[in-house]
PDB file of C-alpha atoms in Angstrom:
ATOM      1  CA  UNK A   1      27.207   1.019 -28.855  1.00 42.00           C
ATOM      2  CA  UNK A   2      24.341   0.817 -26.413  1.00 42.00           C
ATOM      3  CA  UNK A   3      22.667   3.917 -25.097  1.00 45.00           C
ATOM      4  CA  UNK A   4      20.534   3.822 -22.034  1.00 43.00           C
ATOM      5  CA  UNK A   5      17.144   5.411 -22.391  1.00 50.00           C
ATOM      6  CA  UNK A   6      15.288   6.261 -19.178  1.00 57.00           C
ATOM      7  CA  UNK A   7      12.348   3.918 -18.661  1.00 54.00           C
ATOM      8  CA  UNK A   8       9.718   6.660 -18.759  1.00 56.00           C
ATOM      9  CA  UNK A   9      11.094   8.025 -22.062  1.00 63.00           C
ATOM     10  CA  UNK A  10      11.008   4.530 -23.513  1.00 56.00           C
ATOM     11  CA  UNK A  11       7.404   3.949 -22.448  1.00 58.00           C
ATOM     12  CA  UNK A  12       6.417   7.395 -23.685  1.00 64.00           C
ATOM     13  CA  UNK A  13       7.966   6.601 -27.075  1.00 67.00           C
ATOM     14  CA  UNK A  14       5.738   3.514 -27.219  1.00 67.00           C
ATOM     15  CA  UNK A  15       2.717   5.783 -26.635  1.00 66.00           C
ATOM     16  CA  UNK A  16       1.853   4.110 -23.339  1.00 62.00           C
ATOM     17  CA  UNK A  17      -0.226   6.573 -21.291  1.00 58.00           C
ATOM     18  CA  UNK A  18       1.748   8.047 -18.412  1.00 56.00           C
ATOM     19  CA  UNK A  19      -0.723   7.008 -15.721  1.00 52.00           C
ATOM     20  CA  UNK A  20      -0.066   3.350 -16.584  1.00 54.00           C
ATOM     21  CA  UNK A  21       3.596   3.513 -15.644  1.00 50.00           C
ATOM     22  CA  UNK A  22       3.858   6.282 -13.093  1.00 49.00           C
ATOM     23  CA  UNK A  23       2.090   5.916  -9.776  1.00 45.00           C
ATOM     24  CA  UNK A  24       0.430   9.229  -9.210  1.00 42.00           C
ATOM     25  CA  UNK A  25       0.014  10.502  -5.720  1.00 41.00           C
ATOM     26  CA  UNK A  26      -2.592  13.174  -5.350  1.00 44.00           C
ATOM     27  CA  UNK A  27      -2.179  15.472  -3.512  1.00 43.00           C
ATOM     28  CA  UNK A  28      -0.106  14.165  -0.559  1.00 44.00           C
ATOM     29  CA  UNK A  29       3.166  12.988  -2.132  1.00 46.00           C
ATOM     30  CA  UNK A  30       5.374  12.138   0.818  1.00 53.00           C
ATOM     31  CA  UNK A  31       5.490   8.954   2.820  1.00 60.00           C
ATOM     32  CA  UNK A  32       4.757  10.719   6.096  1.00 59.00           C
ATOM     33  CA  UNK A  33       1.834   9.256   7.982  1.00 69.00           C
ATOM     34  CA  UNK A  34      -1.477  10.357   6.549  1.00 81.00           C
ATOM     35  CA  UNK A  35      -4.961   9.835   7.887  1.00 88.00           C
ATOM     36  CA  UNK A  36      -5.925   7.510   5.085  1.00 93.00           C
ATOM     37  CA  UNK A  37      -4.101   5.623   2.368  1.00 94.00           C
ATOM     38  CA  UNK A  38      -6.425   5.088  -0.605  1.00 94.00           C
ATOM     39  CA  UNK A  39      -5.373   2.489  -3.144  1.00 93.00           C
ATOM     40  CA  UNK A  40      -6.708   1.399  -6.499  1.00 92.00           C
ATOM     41  CA  UNK A  41      -5.472  -1.420  -8.671  1.00 85.00           C
ATOM     42  CA  UNK A  42      -7.182  -0.281 -11.835  1.00 77.00           C
ATOM     43  CA  UNK A  43      -5.809   2.157 -14.359  1.00 73.00           C
ATOM     44  CA  UNK A  44      -9.009   2.681 -16.304  1.00 78.00           C
ATOM     45  CA  UNK A  45     -10.867   5.738 -14.979  1.00 80.00           C
ATOM     46  CA  UNK A  46      -8.270   6.198 -12.245  1.00 85.00           C
ATOM     47  CA  UNK A  47      -9.143   8.487  -9.357  1.00 86.00           C
ATOM     48  CA  UNK A  48      -5.560   9.773  -9.580  1.00 83.00           C
ATOM     49  CA  UNK A  49      -6.576  11.557 -12.787  1.00 84.00           C
ATOM     50  CA  UNK A  50      -8.887  14.590 -12.778  1.00 87.00           C
ATOM     51  CA  UNK A  51     -12.399  13.747 -13.862  1.00 89.00           C
ATOM     52  CA  UNK A  52     -15.677  12.214 -12.803  1.00 93.00           C
ATOM     53  CA  UNK A  53     -14.084   9.368 -10.830  1.00 91.00           C
ATOM     54  CA  UNK A  54     -11.863  11.693  -8.806  1.00 91.00           C
ATOM     55  CA  UNK A  55     -14.822  14.009  -8.170  1.00 93.00           C
ATOM     56  CA  UNK A  56     -16.869  11.113  -6.787  1.00 94.00           C
ATOM     57  CA  UNK A  57     -13.988  10.020  -4.555  1.00 94.00           C
ATOM     58  CA  UNK A  58     -13.754  13.577  -3.229  1.00 93.00           C
ATOM     59  CA  UNK A  59     -17.508  13.579  -2.470  1.00 94.00           C
ATOM     60  CA  UNK A  60     -17.258  10.174  -0.772  1.00 95.00           C
ATOM     61  CA  UNK A  61     -14.429  11.396   1.462  1.00 94.00           C
ATOM     62  CA  UNK A  62     -16.243  14.663   2.204  1.00 93.00           C
ATOM     63  CA  UNK A  63     -19.231  12.664   3.434  1.00 94.00           C
ATOM     64  CA  UNK A  64     -17.074  11.291   6.273  1.00 94.00           C
ATOM     65  CA  UNK A  65     -15.230  14.531   6.994  1.00 93.00           C
ATOM     66  CA  UNK A  66     -12.075  13.883   4.946  1.00 92.00           C
ATOM     67  CA  UNK A  67     -10.592  15.614   1.939  1.00 89.00           C
ATOM     68  CA  UNK A  68      -8.080  14.515  -0.648  1.00 88.00           C
ATOM     69  CA  UNK A  69      -5.521  16.507   1.364  1.00 88.00           C
ATOM     70  CA  UNK A  70      -6.050  14.112   4.294  1.00 87.00           C
ATOM     71  CA  UNK A  71      -5.275  11.110   2.130  1.00 91.00           C
ATOM     72  CA  UNK A  72      -2.517   9.605   0.066  1.00 91.00           C
ATOM     73  CA  UNK A  73      -4.048   8.257  -3.157  1.00 92.00           C
ATOM     74  CA  UNK A  74      -2.128   5.731  -5.226  1.00 92.00           C
ATOM     75  CA  UNK A  75      -2.775   3.675  -8.317  1.00 91.00           C
ATOM     76  CA  UNK A  76      -0.742   0.481  -7.979  1.00 89.00           C
ATOM     77  CA  UNK A  77      -0.439  -3.092  -9.210  1.00 87.00           C
ATOM     78  CA  UNK A  78      -2.369  -5.705  -7.229  1.00 85.00           C
ATOM     79  CA  UNK A  79       0.862  -7.545  -6.540  1.00 86.00           C
ATOM     80  CA  UNK A  80       2.273  -4.457  -4.764  1.00 88.00           C
ATOM     81  CA  UNK A  81      -0.577  -4.002  -2.259  1.00 89.00           C
ATOM     82  CA  UNK A  82       1.172  -5.387   0.817  1.00 87.00           C
ATOM     83  CA  UNK A  83       4.431  -3.588   0.053  1.00 90.00           C
ATOM     84  CA  UNK A  84       2.688  -0.238  -0.457  1.00 91.00           C
ATOM     85  CA  UNK A  85       0.605  -0.637   2.710  1.00 89.00           C
ATOM     86  CA  UNK A  86       3.831  -1.196   4.643  1.00 89.00           C
ATOM     87  CA  UNK A  87       5.653   1.694   2.919  1.00 90.00           C
ATOM     88  CA  UNK A  88       2.995   4.356   3.463  1.00 89.00           C
ATOM     89  CA  UNK A  89       2.013   4.673   7.112  1.00 87.00           C
ATOM     90  CA  UNK A  90      -1.612   5.655   7.628  1.00 91.00           C
ATOM     91  CA  UNK A  91      -4.269   5.430  10.314  1.00 92.00           C
ATOM     92  CA  UNK A  92      -6.460   3.530   7.866  1.00 94.00           C
ATOM     93  CA  UNK A  93      -6.211   1.980   4.413  1.00 94.00           C
ATOM     94  CA  UNK A  94      -9.052   2.041   1.905  1.00 95.00           C
ATOM     95  CA  UNK A  95      -8.677  -0.303  -1.037  1.00 93.00           C
ATOM     96  CA  UNK A  96     -11.054   0.521  -3.846  1.00 92.00           C
ATOM     97  CA  UNK A  97     -11.706  -2.465  -6.071  1.00 87.00           C
ATOM     98  CA  UNK A  98     -11.032  -6.168  -5.702  1.00 80.00           C
ATOM     99  CA  UNK A  99      -9.059  -7.167  -2.616  1.00 79.00           C
ATOM    100  CA  UNK A 100      -8.649 -10.683  -1.320  1.00 76.00           C
ATOM    101  CA  UNK A 101      -5.846 -10.079   1.175  1.00 75.00           C
ATOM    102  CA  UNK A 102      -5.943 -10.499   4.937  1.00 72.00           C
ATOM    103  CA  UNK A 103      -8.572  -8.554   6.846  1.00 73.00           C
ATOM    104  CA  UNK A 104      -7.180  -6.172   9.426  1.00 82.00           C
ATOM    105  CA  UNK A 105      -8.786  -3.627  11.724  1.00 87.00           C
ATOM    106  CA  UNK A 106      -7.473  -0.649   9.765  1.00 91.00           C
ATOM    107  CA  UNK A 107      -7.845  -2.010   6.203  1.00 93.00           C
ATOM    108  CA  UNK A 108     -11.143  -1.486   4.423  1.00 94.00           C
ATOM    109  CA  UNK A 109     -12.304  -2.501   0.971  1.00 92.00           C
ATOM    110  CA  UNK A 110     -15.098  -1.005  -1.089  1.00 93.00           C
ATOM    111  CA  UNK A 111     -16.164  -0.435  -4.664  1.00 93.00           C
ATOM    112  CA  UNK A 112     -14.116   1.785  -6.920  1.00 94.00           C
ATOM    113  CA  UNK A 113     -15.818   5.096  -7.774  1.00 95.00           C
ATOM    114  CA  UNK A 114     -15.895   4.130 -11.482  1.00 94.00           C
ATOM    115  CA  UNK A 115     -17.937   1.038 -10.557  1.00 94.00           C
ATOM    116  CA  UNK A 116     -20.325   3.127  -8.453  1.00 95.00           C
ATOM    117  CA  UNK A 117     -20.798   5.531 -11.365  1.00 95.00           C
ATOM    118  CA  UNK A 118     -21.619   2.581 -13.612  1.00 94.00           C
ATOM    119  CA  UNK A 119     -23.922   0.909 -11.053  1.00 95.00           C
ATOM    120  CA  UNK A 120     -25.489   3.271  -8.517  1.00 94.00           C
ATOM    121  CA  UNK A 121     -26.899   0.360  -6.497  1.00 95.00           C
ATOM    122  CA  UNK A 122     -23.359  -0.052  -5.085  1.00 95.00           C
ATOM    123  CA  UNK A 123     -23.641   3.276  -3.216  1.00 95.00           C
ATOM    124  CA  UNK A 124     -25.219   1.745  -0.091  1.00 95.00           C
ATOM    125  CA  UNK A 125     -22.480  -0.846   0.366  1.00 95.00           C
ATOM    126  CA  UNK A 126     -19.754   1.765  -0.210  1.00 95.00           C
ATOM    127  CA  UNK A 127     -21.404   4.087   2.309  1.00 96.00           C
ATOM    128  CA  UNK A 128     -21.430   1.361   4.972  1.00 95.00           C
ATOM    129  CA  UNK A 129     -17.701   0.813   4.444  1.00 94.00           C
ATOM    130  CA  UNK A 130     -17.022   4.554   4.615  1.00 95.00           C
ATOM    131  CA  UNK A 131     -18.839   4.764   7.957  1.00 95.00           C
ATOM    132  CA  UNK A 132     -16.569   2.007   9.347  1.00 94.00           C
ATOM    133  CA  UNK A 133     -13.545   3.876   8.011  1.00 94.00           C
ATOM    134  CA  UNK A 134     -14.677   7.050   9.759  1.00 94.00           C
ATOM    135  CA  UNK A 135     -14.951   5.202  13.092  1.00 93.00           C
ATOM    136  CA  UNK A 136     -11.413   3.891  12.630  1.00 91.00           C
ATOM    137  CA  UNK A 137     -10.085   7.417  12.089  1.00 88.00           C
ATOM    138  CA  UNK A 138     -11.504   8.823  15.333  1.00 80.00           C
TER     139      UNK A 138
END
């Protein structure tokens, strides 16, 4: 006799941390158009989890007049980038981390907050990208 175990229960039983198998959306959870869709493809020091990385992301957004409430933040697999960008309508998309996809007027790429924390010399480059994002949102 085979019993079906929900996927999340199965992964939890294997002691796989929840943030690795559940995309967390903080704090805007619906797919309604948001000002900014912020994506990360890393699970280590995720900005979807409370902590230093999320605090830095909040400060970065505040510097251009946004808050986490203005954004939909997702931690996803690299292979799902295009699908997620199409699923979640937003005025602009900010990909934090490595991105080699097509360049578009409303898609921006900068360093992940965890990388900026580890190497503060990345702040200038991230700031320049944030200024371009702000212009796109006007």
